[in-house]
Coordinates of C-alpha atoms in Angstrom, one line a residue:
Chain A
A1 CA -1.8 -14.2 -26.7
A2 CA -1.8 -15.3 -22.6
G3 CA -2.1 -13.3 -20.3
V4 CA -1.5 -12.3 -16.7
I5 CA -0.4 -15.3 -14.3
Q6 CA -0.1 -15.5 -11.2
S7 CA 1.1 -18.0 -8.6
P8 CA -0.3 -20.1 -6.1
R9 CA -4.2 -19.4 -7.2
H10 CA -4.7 -20.4 -3.6
L11 CA -2.9 -20.0 -0.2
I12 CA -4.0 -21.2 3.5
K13 CA -2.3 -19.8 6.2
E14 CA -1.7 -19.4 9.8
K15 CA -2.0 -15.9 11.6
R16 CA 1.3 -14.9 11.7
E17 CA 2.4 -16.4 9.0
T18 CA 4.6 -15.1 5.9
A19 CA 3.3 -15.3 2.4
T20 CA 4.7 -14.7 -1.3
L21 CA 2.2 -14.0 -4.1
K22 CA 3.7 -14.1 -7.4
C23 CA 2.3 -12.5 -11.1
Y24 CA 4.6 -12.7 -14.5
P25 CA 3.0 -9.4 -16.5
I26 CA 1.5 -10.1 -20.6
S27 CA 5.0 -9.9 -23.3
R28 CA 6.6 -6.9 -22.9
H29 CA 4.7 -5.0 -20.3
D30 CA 6.9 -3.0 -17.9
T31 CA 3.7 -1.9 -14.7
V32 CA 2.6 -3.9 -12.8
Y33 CA -0.1 -3.5 -10.5
W34 CA -1.8 -5.3 -7.5
Y35 CA -4.6 -5.1 -5.6
Q36 CA -6.5 -6.3 -3.3
Q37 CA -10.0 -7.5 -3.3
G38 CA -12.3 -8.4 -0.1
P39 CA -15.1 -10.0 -0.1
G40 CA -18.0 -8.4 -1.9
Q41 CA -15.3 -4.7 -2.1
D42 CA -13.5 -3.2 -5.6
P43 CA -10.4 -3.9 -6.1
Q44 CA -8.2 -2.1 -3.8
F45 CA -4.6 -0.4 -5.9
L46 CA -1.8 -1.4 -3.5
I47 CA 1.6 -0.6 -5.5
S48 CA 3.5 -0.1 -8.4
F49 CA 6.3 -1.1 -10.8
Y50 CA 7.9 0.9 -14.1
E51 CA 11.2 -1.0 -14.8
K52 CA 11.3 -2.2 -11.4
M53 CA 11.2 1.1 -9.9
Q54 CA 8.3 2.0 -7.2
S55 CA 5.8 3.9 -9.0
D56 CA 2.8 4.7 -7.2
K57 CA 1.9 2.8 -3.5
G58 CA -1.5 2.7 -2.4
S59 CA -3.2 1.5 1.1
I60 CA -0.2 -1.5 1.3
P61 CA 0.9 -2.3 4.6
D62 CA 4.0 -2.1 6.3
R63 CA 4.1 -5.6 7.0
F64 CA 3.8 -5.3 3.1
S65 CA 6.1 -5.6 0.6
A66 CA 6.9 -5.6 -3.1
Q67 CA 9.6 -5.4 -6.4
Q68 CA 10.4 -6.2 -9.8
F69 CA 12.5 -7.6 -10.8
S70 CA 15.1 -8.1 -14.1
D71 CA 12.3 -10.2 -16.4
Y72 CA 9.2 -7.8 -15.4
H73 CA 7.8 -10.8 -13.2
S74 CA 6.8 -9.8 -9.1
E75 CA 6.8 -10.8 -6.3
L76 CA 4.3 -9.6 -3.6
N77 CA 5.3 -10.4 0.3
M78 CA 3.2 -10.5 3.1
S79 CA 4.6 -11.2 6.9
S80 CA 2.1 -11.0 9.8
L81 CA -0.2 -12.2 8.3
E82 CA -3.2 -11.1 9.4
L83 CA -6.9 -12.4 9.7
G84 CA -8.5 -9.3 8.2
D85 CA -5.5 -9.5 5.1
S86 CA -7.6 -12.5 3.6
A87 CA -8.8 -11.7 -0.1
L88 CA -8.8 -11.8 -3.3
Y89 CA -5.0 -10.5 -4.7
F90 CA -5.4 -9.2 -8.2
C91 CA -1.8 -8.5 -10.5
A92 CA -2.2 -6.5 -13.6
S93 CA -0.2 -5.0 -16.4
S94 CA -0.4 -2.4 -18.9
P95 CA 2.3 -1.6 -21.3
N96 CA 3.6 1.5 -20.2
T97 CA 2.8 4.1 -17.9
G98 CA 0.1 6.9 -19.2
A99 CA -3.4 6.5 -20.9
N100 CA -2.9 2.7 -21.0
E101 CA -5.7 0.1 -19.3
Q102 CA -4.9 -2.9 -17.3
F103 CA -5.3 -6.0 -17.8
F104 CA -5.9 -8.1 -14.9
G105 CA -4.4 -11.6 -13.6
P106 CA -6.9 -13.7 -12.5
G107 CA -6.7 -13.1 -9.3
T108 CA -4.5 -15.2 -5.6
R109 CA -7.3 -16.1 -3.2
L110 CA -5.4 -15.9 0.3
T111 CA -6.8 -17.2 3.2
V112 CA -5.6 -16.5 6.7
L113 CA -6.9 -19.0 9.7
Chain B
E1 CA -9.9 12.8 -3.1
D2 CA -11.4 10.7 -6.2
Q3 CA -14.9 8.8 -5.8
V4 CA -16.5 6.5 -7.8
T5 CA -20.4 6.0 -7.4
Q6 CA -22.2 3.4 -9.3
S7 CA -25.3 2.7 -9.5
P8 CA -27.6 0.3 -9.0
E9 CA -26.4 -1.2 -6.8
A10 CA -27.8 -4.7 -8.5
L11 CA -30.0 -4.9 -11.5
R12 CA -32.2 -7.9 -12.1
L13 CA -33.1 -7.6 -16.3
Q14 CA -35.5 -10.2 -17.8
E15 CA -33.9 -11.5 -21.4
G16 CA -33.4 -9.0 -24.0
E17 CA -34.6 -6.0 -21.7
S18 CA -32.5 -3.6 -22.5
S19 CA -31.4 -1.3 -19.8
S20 CA -28.2 1.4 -18.2
L21 CA -25.8 0.7 -15.1
N22 CA -23.8 4.3 -14.2
C23 CA -20.5 5.6 -13.8
S24 CA -20.7 9.1 -11.8
Y25 CA -17.6 10.5 -10.6
T26 CA -15.6 12.9 -8.6
V27 CA -11.3 13.1 -9.7
S28 CA -9.0 15.4 -10.5
G29 CA -7.7 15.1 -13.5
L30 CA -9.6 12.0 -15.6
R31 CA -6.6 10.0 -17.3
G32 CA -9.4 7.1 -19.1
L33 CA -12.1 6.5 -17.2
F34 CA -12.6 1.8 -18.2
W35 CA -15.2 0.2 -17.8
Y36 CA -14.3 -4.3 -16.9
R37 CA -16.4 -6.9 -16.3
Q38 CA -16.1 -9.3 -13.2
D39 CA -17.2 -13.1 -12.8
P40 CA -17.4 -14.3 -9.5
G41 CA -13.6 -15.1 -8.2
K42 CA -12.2 -14.3 -11.2
G43 CA -10.4 -11.3 -12.5
P44 CA -11.7 -8.1 -14.0
E45 CA -11.6 -8.4 -17.4
F46 CA -10.8 -5.2 -20.0
L47 CA -13.8 -4.0 -21.7
F48 CA -13.8 -0.4 -22.9
T49 CA -12.1 2.6 -21.7
L50 CA -13.1 6.2 -22.8
Y51 CA -10.4 8.9 -22.8
S52 CA -12.5 12.9 -23.0
A53 CA -16.3 13.9 -22.5
G54 CA -18.8 12.8 -25.8
E55 CA -16.3 9.1 -26.3
E56 CA -18.2 6.5 -27.2
K57 CA -17.4 3.0 -27.8
E58 CA -19.6 -0.5 -28.6
K59 CA -19.1 -3.8 -27.9
E60 CA -21.5 -6.5 -29.3
R61 CA -24.6 -5.7 -27.0
L62 CA -22.8 -2.6 -24.9
K63 CA -22.4 0.0 -25.5
A64 CA -20.6 2.9 -23.4
T65 CA -21.0 6.6 -23.8
L66 CA -18.4 9.3 -20.9
T67 CA -19.7 12.9 -20.2
K68 CA -17.9 15.0 -18.2
K69 CA -19.1 13.7 -14.7
E70 CA -20.3 9.9 -15.3
S71 CA -20.7 7.8 -18.4
F72 CA -22.8 4.6 -18.7
L73 CA -22.8 1.3 -19.9
H74 CA -26.0 0.6 -22.2
I75 CA -27.1 -3.3 -22.8
T76 CA -28.9 -3.6 -25.6
A77 CA -31.0 -7.3 -25.3
P78 CA -28.7 -8.3 -23.0
K79 CA -28.3 -13.2 -22.5
P80 CA -28.7 -14.9 -19.8
E81 CA -24.3 -14.6 -19.8
D82 CA -23.9 -10.6 -19.5
S83 CA -24.5 -11.4 -15.9
A84 CA -21.7 -10.5 -13.9
T85 CA -20.8 -7.6 -11.5
Y86 CA -19.7 -5.0 -14.1
L87 CA -17.2 -2.2 -12.4
C88 CA -15.2 1.1 -13.4
A89 CA -13.0 2.9 -12.4
V90 CA -11.1 5.7 -13.1
G91 CA -7.1 6.7 -13.0
T92 CA -6.2 10.9 -13.1
N93 CA -3.5 12.3 -14.8
F94 CA -1.0 14.1 -12.3
G95 CA 1.4 10.6 -12.0
N96 CA -0.6 8.1 -10.0
E97 CA -1.6 5.3 -12.0
K98 CA -3.6 3.7 -10.2
L99 CA -7.2 2.9 -11.4
T100 CA -9.8 4.2 -8.3
F101 CA -12.3 1.4 -9.1
G102 CA -16.2 1.9 -7.5
T103 CA -18.3 -1.0 -5.9
G104 CA -19.8 -2.7 -8.7
T105 CA -23.3 -3.2 -10.5
R106 CA -23.9 -7.1 -9.7
L107 CA -26.7 -7.9 -13.0
T108 CA -28.5 -10.9 -13.1
I109 CA -29.9 -11.9 -16.7
I110 CA -32.7 -14.2 -16.0
P111 CA -33.7 -16.1 -19.5

């Protein structure tokens, strides 16, 4: 079965620009999570969605927003990019809320110049 | 606040030399403890979920165990392809779905 798909895989932006990251969850997975991983750091939770509604929020800057669409794919929108936003951004999906493992995508490497 | 601490930070082993990685956790209510493997520049790969103290799970050369305060990932007779960063994460049961990760153990297996 296909895994989580993320696009683009690499993205280079200038400071103050905007970026949109896309995530396509595993088929029949209705919960999507976004994580940010800086160099040498562990993944930090940003935000999650269940059945197209925001279900939990972590340390996500106000400059970032996200949503989940009717086909369950999700987009992370990032505005007024800063140098410190350079990181790997992972999307993960799980079948439903509760004690279920999350399956991660390959990530989008964002570089802000 | 949920906390996850992994040790050691880095571990170098000879091929075939067995060892264990530690994950200590402090959470308000454990929903599950998860082990992931991460290769450089790639997404974490799911390995195991443990739900209650005393539970054990195995997969090839890996075995994960759980107590009320910590989890161990035992690696038996490792091979060079086992080299990776191993991440431990916890999920709690107060409506939070997020995973809180430890900083990982970077494992290197020397041929």
